[in-house]
Short mmCIF file of C-alpha atoms in Angstrom, two decimals:
data_model
loop_
_atom_site.label_atom_id
_atom_site.label_comp_id
_atom_site.label_asym_id
_atom_site.label_seq_id
_atom_site.Cartn_x
_atom_site.Cartn_y
_atom_site.Cartn_z
CA MET A 1 110.33 54.66 -186.03
CA VAL A 2 112.92 57.40 -186.36
CA SER A 3 114.19 58.67 -189.67
CA ALA A 4 117.60 57.77 -190.97
CA LEU A 5 118.57 61.29 -189.99
CA GLY A 6 117.54 60.76 -186.42
CA LEU A 7 114.72 63.29 -186.49
CA THR A 8 111.21 62.97 -185.12
CA GLY A 9 108.01 64.55 -186.34
CA VAL A 10 104.37 65.26 -185.67
CA LEU A 11 101.41 63.41 -187.15
CA GLY A 12 99.58 65.48 -189.70
CA GLY A 13 98.38 65.81 -193.25
CA CYS A 14 97.73 68.46 -195.84
CA GLY A 15 95.51 68.60 -198.86
CA ALA A 16 96.56 70.51 -201.93
CA GLY A 17 93.36 72.23 -202.93
CA ASP A 18 89.76 71.31 -203.56
CA GLY A 19 89.36 72.06 -207.27
CA SER A 20 89.03 69.38 -209.89
CA SER A 21 92.00 68.68 -212.14
CA ASP A 22 93.01 66.37 -214.94
CA VAL A 23 95.55 64.51 -212.80
CA THR A 24 95.84 64.21 -209.03
CA LEU A 25 99.16 62.96 -207.71
CA ARG A 26 99.31 61.64 -204.18
CA LEU A 27 102.46 62.17 -202.13
CA VAL A 28 103.07 60.72 -198.66
CA ALA A 29 105.87 62.56 -196.88
CA ALA A 30 107.66 62.47 -193.54
CA ASP A 31 107.54 65.30 -191.03
CA TYR A 32 110.92 66.82 -190.16
CA GLY A 33 109.44 69.36 -187.77
CA THR A 34 109.53 69.18 -184.00
CA SER A 35 106.19 70.96 -183.46
CA ALA A 36 103.17 72.19 -185.37
CA ALA A 37 104.98 75.50 -185.88
CA ASN A 38 107.69 73.99 -188.10
CA SER A 39 105.87 70.97 -189.49
CA SER A 40 106.84 69.86 -192.98
CA ARG A 41 103.18 70.42 -193.88
CA LYS A 42 103.99 74.11 -194.26
CA TYR A 43 106.93 73.40 -196.55
CA TRP A 44 104.90 71.17 -198.82
CA ALA A 45 101.85 73.47 -198.82
CA GLU A 46 103.94 76.40 -200.06
CA LEU A 47 105.79 74.29 -202.63
CA VAL A 48 102.58 72.74 -203.97
CA GLU A 49 100.91 76.14 -204.19
CA GLN A 50 103.78 77.41 -206.36
CA TYR A 51 103.71 74.34 -208.60
CA GLU A 52 99.95 74.19 -209.10
CA ALA A 53 99.85 77.89 -210.05
CA ASP A 54 101.92 77.05 -213.14
CA HIS A 55 100.36 73.62 -213.78
CA PRO A 56 96.54 74.01 -213.69
CA GLY A 57 96.00 70.48 -215.01
CA VAL A 58 97.81 68.82 -212.10
CA GLN A 59 96.84 68.67 -208.43
CA ILE A 60 99.26 67.45 -205.75
CA ASP A 61 97.64 65.87 -202.70
CA VAL A 62 100.16 65.66 -199.85
CA SER A 63 99.78 63.71 -196.62
CA VAL A 64 102.45 64.30 -193.96
CA TYR A 65 103.03 61.82 -191.14
CA SER A 66 105.47 61.58 -188.27
CA TRP A 67 108.54 59.39 -188.61
CA ASN A 68 106.88 57.05 -186.14
CA ASP A 69 104.15 56.34 -188.68
CA VAL A 70 105.14 57.26 -192.22
CA ASP A 71 106.97 54.09 -193.31
CA ARG A 72 104.18 51.93 -191.91
CA LYS A 73 101.51 54.06 -193.62
CA VAL A 74 103.17 53.62 -197.00
CA LYS A 75 103.60 49.87 -196.46
CA GLU A 76 99.91 49.55 -195.59
CA MET A 77 98.94 51.40 -198.78
CA VAL A 78 101.24 49.18 -200.87
CA ASP A 79 99.93 46.01 -199.21
CA ALA A 80 96.37 47.15 -199.95
CA GLY A 81 97.26 47.50 -203.64
CA ASP A 82 96.88 51.28 -203.63
CA PRO A 83 100.33 52.87 -203.21
CA PRO A 84 100.74 56.65 -203.42
CA ASP A 85 102.25 58.07 -206.58
CA MET A 86 105.23 59.27 -204.55
CA ALA A 87 106.58 58.54 -201.09
CA GLN A 88 109.27 60.39 -199.17
CA ILE A 89 110.31 57.96 -196.45
CA GLY A 90 113.27 56.12 -194.93
CA ALA A 91 113.96 53.24 -197.32
CA TYR A 92 113.26 52.27 -200.90
CA ALA A 93 115.09 49.00 -201.65
CA ASP A 94 112.29 46.58 -200.76
CA TYR A 95 109.89 48.33 -203.12
CA ALA A 96 112.51 48.45 -205.87
CA ALA A 97 113.20 44.72 -205.45
CA ASP A 98 109.49 44.04 -205.90
CA ASP A 99 109.55 46.02 -209.17
CA LEU A 100 107.08 48.59 -207.85
CA LEU A 101 109.10 51.75 -208.53
CA TYR A 102 109.99 53.86 -211.50
CA GLN A 103 113.68 54.22 -212.22
CA ALA A 104 114.91 57.73 -211.49
CA GLY A 105 116.11 58.01 -215.08
CA ASP A 106 112.57 57.42 -216.34
CA LEU A 107 111.26 60.35 -214.31
CA LEU A 108 113.80 63.12 -213.99
CA SER A 109 115.31 65.32 -216.66
CA ILE A 110 118.99 64.61 -217.29
CA PRO A 111 120.23 67.85 -215.63
CA VAL A 112 118.23 67.16 -212.47
CA GLN A 113 119.35 63.55 -212.12
CA ALA A 114 122.97 64.54 -212.83
CA ASP A 115 122.79 67.19 -210.09
CA PHE A 116 122.45 64.70 -207.21
CA VAL A 117 125.53 64.48 -204.99
CA SER A 118 127.32 61.44 -206.39
CA GLN A 119 127.61 59.50 -203.11
CA LEU A 120 123.88 59.93 -202.53
CA ALA A 121 122.94 58.95 -206.07
CA GLU A 122 125.01 55.77 -205.68
CA ALA A 123 123.34 55.00 -202.35
CA GLY A 124 120.00 55.18 -204.18
CA GLN A 125 120.91 52.34 -206.53
CA VAL A 126 119.90 48.69 -206.60
CA ASN A 127 122.07 46.58 -208.90
CA GLY A 128 123.48 49.72 -210.48
CA VAL A 129 120.09 51.31 -211.24
CA GLN A 130 118.87 54.35 -209.30
CA TYR A 131 115.40 54.02 -207.79
CA GLY A 132 115.87 56.01 -204.60
CA MET A 133 116.13 59.78 -205.05
CA PRO A 134 117.86 61.35 -202.03
CA PHE A 135 115.64 63.93 -200.36
CA ALA A 136 117.53 64.94 -197.24
CA SER A 137 121.01 64.13 -196.01
CA SER A 138 123.28 64.62 -193.04
CA THR A 139 126.66 63.63 -191.72
CA ARG A 140 128.08 63.22 -188.22
CA VAL A 141 130.84 65.06 -186.38
CA LEU A 142 132.13 64.95 -182.80
CA PHE A 143 130.47 67.59 -180.61
CA TYR A 144 132.19 68.67 -177.41
CA ASN A 145 131.21 70.96 -174.54
CA LYS A 146 133.69 73.85 -174.56
CA GLU A 147 133.18 74.78 -170.92
CA LEU A 148 133.65 71.22 -169.66
CA PHE A 149 136.74 70.79 -171.85
CA ALA A 150 138.23 74.04 -170.50
CA ASP A 151 137.55 72.99 -166.90
CA ALA A 152 139.28 69.65 -167.55
CA GLY A 153 142.20 71.32 -169.36
CA ILE A 154 141.82 69.24 -172.52
CA THR A 155 141.59 69.87 -176.27
CA PRO A 156 139.41 68.12 -178.85
CA PRO A 157 140.68 64.60 -179.65
CA LYS A 158 141.92 63.38 -183.02
CA THR A 159 142.62 59.76 -182.01
CA TRP A 160 140.98 57.15 -179.84
CA ASP A 161 143.77 57.38 -177.27
CA GLU A 162 143.23 61.13 -177.03
CA LEU A 163 139.47 60.59 -176.73
CA ALA A 164 139.96 58.12 -173.86
CA ALA A 165 142.44 60.42 -172.11
CA GLY A 166 140.02 63.32 -172.46
CA ALA A 167 137.16 61.21 -171.11
CA ARG A 168 139.26 60.30 -168.07
CA ALA A 169 139.97 63.98 -167.41
CA LEU A 170 136.28 64.82 -167.75
CA LYS A 171 135.33 62.04 -165.36
CA ALA A 172 137.83 63.38 -162.82
CA GLU A 173 136.00 66.71 -163.02
CA GLY A 174 132.71 64.99 -162.22
CA VAL A 175 131.18 65.11 -165.70
CA LYS A 176 128.16 62.79 -165.79
CA TYR A 177 128.76 61.47 -169.33
CA PRO A 178 132.42 61.98 -170.31
CA TYR A 179 131.62 60.32 -173.65
CA ALA A 180 127.99 59.50 -174.42
CA LEU A 181 127.78 56.17 -176.27
CA PRO A 182 124.16 55.64 -177.42
CA LEU A 183 123.87 52.00 -178.44
CA GLY A 184 120.22 51.77 -177.41
CA PRO A 185 117.55 50.48 -179.80
CA GLU A 186 116.52 53.88 -181.18
CA GLU A 187 119.54 54.49 -183.42
CA ALA A 188 122.32 52.09 -182.42
CA GLN A 189 123.12 51.39 -186.06
CA ALA A 190 124.37 54.98 -186.49
CA GLU A 191 126.74 55.10 -183.51
CA THR A 192 127.94 51.62 -184.41
CA MET A 193 128.78 52.57 -187.99
CA GLN A 194 130.61 55.71 -186.82
CA TRP A 195 132.90 53.61 -184.67
CA LEU A 196 133.35 50.88 -187.27
CA LEU A 197 134.45 53.45 -189.86
CA ALA A 198 136.76 55.12 -187.35
CA GLY A 199 138.35 51.71 -186.77
CA LYS A 200 138.92 51.23 -190.53
CA GLY A 201 136.06 48.76 -190.85
CA GLY A 202 132.35 48.99 -191.61
CA TYR A 203 129.22 46.93 -192.11
CA THR A 204 130.39 45.80 -195.54
CA ASP A 205 133.68 45.33 -197.35
CA SER A 206 134.87 47.12 -200.48
CA VAL A 207 132.63 45.04 -202.75
CA GLY A 208 129.50 45.39 -200.62
CA THR A 209 129.58 42.02 -198.82
CA TYR A 210 128.67 42.07 -195.13
CA SER A 211 131.81 41.93 -192.97
CA ILE A 212 130.39 42.72 -189.55
CA ASP A 213 132.73 40.36 -187.69
CA SER A 214 135.90 41.48 -189.45
CA PRO A 215 139.10 41.73 -187.34
CA GLU A 216 138.92 45.53 -187.58
CA ASN A 217 135.36 45.61 -186.24
CA VAL A 218 136.13 43.18 -183.43
CA ARG A 219 139.13 45.33 -182.46
CA THR A 220 136.91 48.42 -182.40
CA PHE A 221 134.29 46.99 -180.07
CA THR A 222 136.89 45.36 -177.88
CA TRP A 223 138.51 48.78 -177.45
CA LEU A 224 135.14 50.39 -176.66
CA LYS A 225 134.36 47.72 -174.07
CA ASP A 226 137.79 47.80 -172.40
CA GLU A 227 138.88 51.43 -172.72
CA LEU A 228 135.65 53.42 -172.47
CA VAL A 229 132.72 51.44 -171.07
CA GLY A 230 134.78 49.22 -168.77
CA LYS A 231 136.51 52.23 -167.24
CA GLY A 232 133.30 54.04 -166.45
CA LEU A 233 133.75 56.76 -169.05
CA THR A 234 130.35 56.48 -170.78
CA GLY A 235 128.07 57.62 -167.98
CA PRO A 236 125.50 56.12 -165.62
CA VAL A 237 123.25 54.54 -168.27
CA ALA A 238 124.47 51.35 -169.94
CA PRO A 239 125.22 52.12 -173.63
CA GLY A 240 122.79 49.42 -174.74
CA LYS A 241 120.01 51.29 -172.93
CA LEU A 242 121.03 54.84 -173.89
CA ASN A 243 119.11 56.18 -176.87
CA ARG A 244 120.42 58.90 -179.17
CA ALA A 245 117.60 61.31 -178.29
CA ASP A 246 118.39 60.98 -174.58
CA ALA A 247 122.11 61.48 -175.23
CA PHE A 248 121.33 64.66 -177.18
CA GLU A 249 119.12 65.93 -174.36
CA ALA A 250 121.89 65.24 -171.85
CA PHE A 251 124.36 67.19 -174.01
CA ALA A 252 121.95 70.12 -174.21
CA ALA A 253 121.63 69.96 -170.41
CA GLY A 254 125.42 70.30 -170.03
CA ASP A 255 125.92 66.75 -168.75
CA VAL A 256 127.94 65.35 -171.68
CA GLY A 257 131.58 66.05 -172.46
CA MET A 258 131.48 64.74 -176.04
CA LEU A 259 129.41 62.64 -178.39
CA ASN A 260 128.75 62.05 -182.08
CA GLY A 261 126.02 64.31 -183.40
CA HIS A 262 124.23 65.66 -186.45
CA PRO A 263 123.06 69.23 -187.20
CA SER A 264 119.87 69.18 -185.15
CA LEU A 265 122.01 69.03 -181.99
CA MET A 266 123.26 72.56 -182.72
CA ALA A 267 119.85 74.13 -182.20
CA MET A 268 119.19 72.01 -179.09
CA ALA A 269 122.48 73.09 -177.50
CA GLU A 270 122.08 76.75 -178.44
CA LYS A 271 118.56 76.84 -177.01
CA LYS A 272 119.94 75.71 -173.64
CA GLY A 273 122.98 77.99 -173.80
CA VAL A 274 125.57 75.24 -174.14
CA GLU A 275 128.77 76.39 -175.87
CA TYR A 276 129.91 73.60 -178.13
CA GLY A 277 132.62 72.86 -180.65
CA MET A 278 132.67 70.40 -183.54
CA VAL A 279 135.57 68.40 -184.96
CA PRO A 280 135.92 65.43 -187.34
CA THR A 281 135.37 62.00 -185.80
CA PRO A 282 138.53 60.69 -184.08
CA GLY A 283 139.94 57.47 -185.53
CA VAL A 284 142.11 54.66 -184.22
CA ASP A 285 145.32 56.47 -185.23
CA GLY A 286 144.15 59.86 -186.52
CA GLU A 287 141.01 61.51 -187.86
CA SER A 288 138.59 58.89 -189.17
CA ARG A 289 139.04 58.17 -192.88
CA ALA A 290 135.28 58.46 -193.32
CA THR A 291 132.22 59.50 -191.41
CA LEU A 292 128.63 58.32 -191.45
CA GLY A 293 126.42 59.81 -194.12
CA VAL A 294 122.69 59.26 -193.92
CA ALA A 295 119.84 60.03 -196.27
CA ASP A 296 116.09 59.81 -196.54
CA TRP A 297 114.50 58.98 -199.86
CA MET A 298 111.93 59.98 -202.43
CA MET A 299 110.48 57.25 -204.66
CA ALA A 300 107.72 56.98 -207.24
CA PHE A 301 105.39 54.01 -207.61
CA LYS A 302 104.38 52.72 -211.06
CA LYS A 303 100.94 51.41 -210.10
CA HIS A 304 98.82 54.38 -211.17
CA GLY A 305 100.97 55.61 -214.05
CA HIS A 306 101.35 59.40 -214.50
CA ARG A 307 105.05 59.04 -215.15
CA ASP A 308 105.38 62.33 -217.03
CA GLU A 309 103.46 64.33 -214.42
CA ILE A 310 105.43 62.77 -211.56
CA GLY A 311 108.70 63.49 -213.32
CA ASP A 312 107.78 67.11 -214.00
CA PHE A 313 106.78 67.68 -210.37
CA LEU A 314 109.97 66.07 -209.07
CA ASP A 315 112.06 68.21 -211.41
CA PHE A 316 110.47 71.17 -209.62
CA VAL A 317 111.00 69.65 -206.15
CA TYR A 318 114.71 69.23 -206.85
CA GLY A 319 115.26 72.77 -208.12
CA GLU A 320 118.04 74.61 -206.30
CA GLU A 321 115.70 77.06 -204.58
CA GLN A 322 113.50 74.26 -203.22
CA VAL A 323 116.43 72.10 -202.05
CA LEU A 324 118.11 75.02 -200.31
CA GLY A 325 114.86 76.11 -198.68
CA PHE A 326 114.19 72.67 -197.21
CA SER A 327 117.79 72.19 -196.07
CA ARG A 328 117.83 75.56 -194.32
CA ASP A 329 114.44 75.05 -192.70
CA TYR A 330 115.58 71.83 -191.02
CA ASN A 331 119.39 72.21 -190.69
CA LEU A 332 120.05 69.44 -193.18
CA LEU A 333 122.48 69.08 -196.07
CA PRO A 334 121.45 69.62 -199.69
CA VAL A 335 121.21 66.51 -201.83
CA THR A 336 122.21 68.32 -205.02
CA THR A 337 125.59 69.61 -206.13
CA SER A 338 124.24 73.00 -207.16
CA ALA A 339 122.64 73.66 -203.78
CA SER A 340 125.71 72.31 -201.98
CA ARG A 341 127.95 74.78 -203.84
CA THR A 342 125.68 77.65 -202.83
CA MET A 343 125.55 76.56 -199.21
CA ALA A 344 129.34 76.13 -199.02
CA THR A 345 129.89 79.85 -199.62
CA ALA A 346 126.76 81.43 -198.12
CA GLU A 347 127.28 83.28 -194.84
CA GLN A 348 123.89 82.19 -193.54
CA ASP A 349 124.91 78.53 -193.88
CA LYS A 350 128.35 78.65 -192.25
CA HIS A 351 127.11 76.70 -189.23
CA LEU A 352 126.48 73.72 -191.52
CA LYS A 353 129.89 73.84 -193.21
CA PRO A 354 131.55 71.24 -190.90
CA PHE A 355 128.88 68.74 -191.93
CA LEU A 356 129.04 69.74 -195.59
CA ASP A 357 132.80 69.20 -195.57
CA GLU A 358 132.29 65.68 -194.24
CA LEU A 359 129.87 64.72 -197.03
CA VAL A 360 132.72 64.24 -199.51
CA THR A 361 134.12 61.25 -197.57
CA ALA A 362 130.87 60.06 -196.01
CA GLU A 363 129.89 56.41 -196.28
CA HIS A 364 126.28 55.29 -196.15
CA TYR A 365 124.35 52.37 -194.79
CA PRO A 366 124.01 49.57 -197.37
CA VAL A 367 120.47 50.73 -198.07
CA GLY A 368 120.54 49.30 -201.59
CA ASN A 369 120.55 45.80 -200.05
CA THR A 370 117.03 44.59 -199.39
CA SER A 371 118.54 42.66 -196.46
CA TRP A 372 119.55 45.90 -194.71
CA ALA A 373 116.22 46.33 -192.92
CA ALA A 374 116.68 42.99 -191.13
CA VAL A 375 120.36 43.64 -190.41
CA ASN A 376 119.56 47.11 -189.11
CA ALA A 377 116.96 45.69 -186.71
CA ALA A 378 119.40 43.04 -185.48
CA VAL A 379 122.12 45.62 -184.81
CA LYS A 380 119.72 47.79 -182.81
CA LYS A 381 118.72 44.80 -180.70
CA GLN A 382 122.10 43.15 -180.13
CA ILE A 383 125.03 45.54 -180.39
CA GLY A 384 124.73 46.98 -176.89
CA LYS A 385 125.49 43.53 -175.49
CA ALA A 386 129.01 43.68 -176.96
CA VAL A 387 130.14 46.27 -174.41
CA THR A 388 128.46 44.96 -171.25
CA PRO A 389 130.74 43.79 -168.40
CA ASN A 390 130.27 40.15 -169.40
CA GLY A 391 129.88 40.88 -173.09
CA ASP A 392 131.96 39.25 -175.81
CA PRO A 393 132.45 41.58 -178.82
CA GLN A 394 133.62 38.72 -181.03
CA ALA A 395 130.57 36.60 -180.23
CA VAL A 396 128.09 39.46 -180.69
CA LEU A 397 129.59 40.55 -184.02
CA THR A 398 129.74 36.94 -185.23
CA GLY A 399 126.06 36.58 -184.36
CA LEU A 400 125.23 39.72 -186.31
CA GLN A 401 127.24 38.48 -189.28
CA ALA A 402 125.27 35.22 -189.20
CA ALA A 403 122.02 37.23 -189.11
CA ALA A 404 123.20 39.28 -192.10
CA THR A 405 124.09 36.11 -194.02
CA ARG A 406 120.64 34.67 -193.32
CA ALA A 407 118.95 37.89 -194.40
CA GLU A 408 120.93 37.89 -197.64
CA GLY A 409 119.97 34.29 -198.30
CA ALA A 410 116.29 35.07 -197.79
CA GLN A 411 116.23 37.63 -200.61
#
């Protein structure tokens, strides 16, 4: 499994000391590193060392797992009746619906809870109550290869028509992937939502009801099928078989003209010497009214108690220094307003400013719906079929809407 932010990690774990203590809190966390050298184990080890030095009666025992394993590990612990005290993973709504989690307001001090970026705090709510505490966030922008654009004599697009025209020019220059459209099973839900928002639609309507087969969404995927995929502008791999990680690697290799990306692509491209630019996502008739915002979540389980100790530790975790440190270590966006303000003006963070600017209008997956996990899986499996030569966007989106309706009914 890949995190909501599209990052992968390395299996590992870290203990937090061997001494006895009055209270031991167990935290299971995801690894945002790409190797042992930058594993999240190091981040947590340093943070825990600082905290325990000032709290001798509390020990924090942290286990860090890769994104391929961490959600499953937590589920196994919950199913066995022994959940961790805290989990930092990809989704919280199922556990909230089963009444297993503390409310954020029962844990955090008022200043800390009020400091969450408002869109992220809202995304952490189920029925108007916050259970999910955002831990890491990101947005998406359109990346483009400056050298390939210069060779083709084009400028960054602001509309779909300009994007298609640019892709045609790139194809004429022999670019392998004029526009990379990853609708493969790894992270198809992200690329899909980017396009739905750009077409003035989305997974849900203004009141949160699934509207996957809305006229706007059907128009969007019909345009993708006819104007990009059908005209050979998305490269040699069928979109339904192209994964996001492979598209990023192709961009870093200089084989992609443009694609939607998040901050980790910057480091990949720079490492390979690719000069890139970033612009807001093009929309059907101008810059997209909104972009995709994604978040991973911290949650606290009620099973073993320790509410006060958990809350005190999380107050420390969400301090400005800690939030900034994590965000900078992994090229992610801060989840708090105070850290966001600092990052917006800090010279060392200027490379993240395009993503930070997008956070204000970002829209998030409907993660507060316990049905989202099933809908997400269906999108990953089916959406690529909408743009195949014999595909029918209306039929595929109608099928996904029916799946969403069934998932809602099963809750």
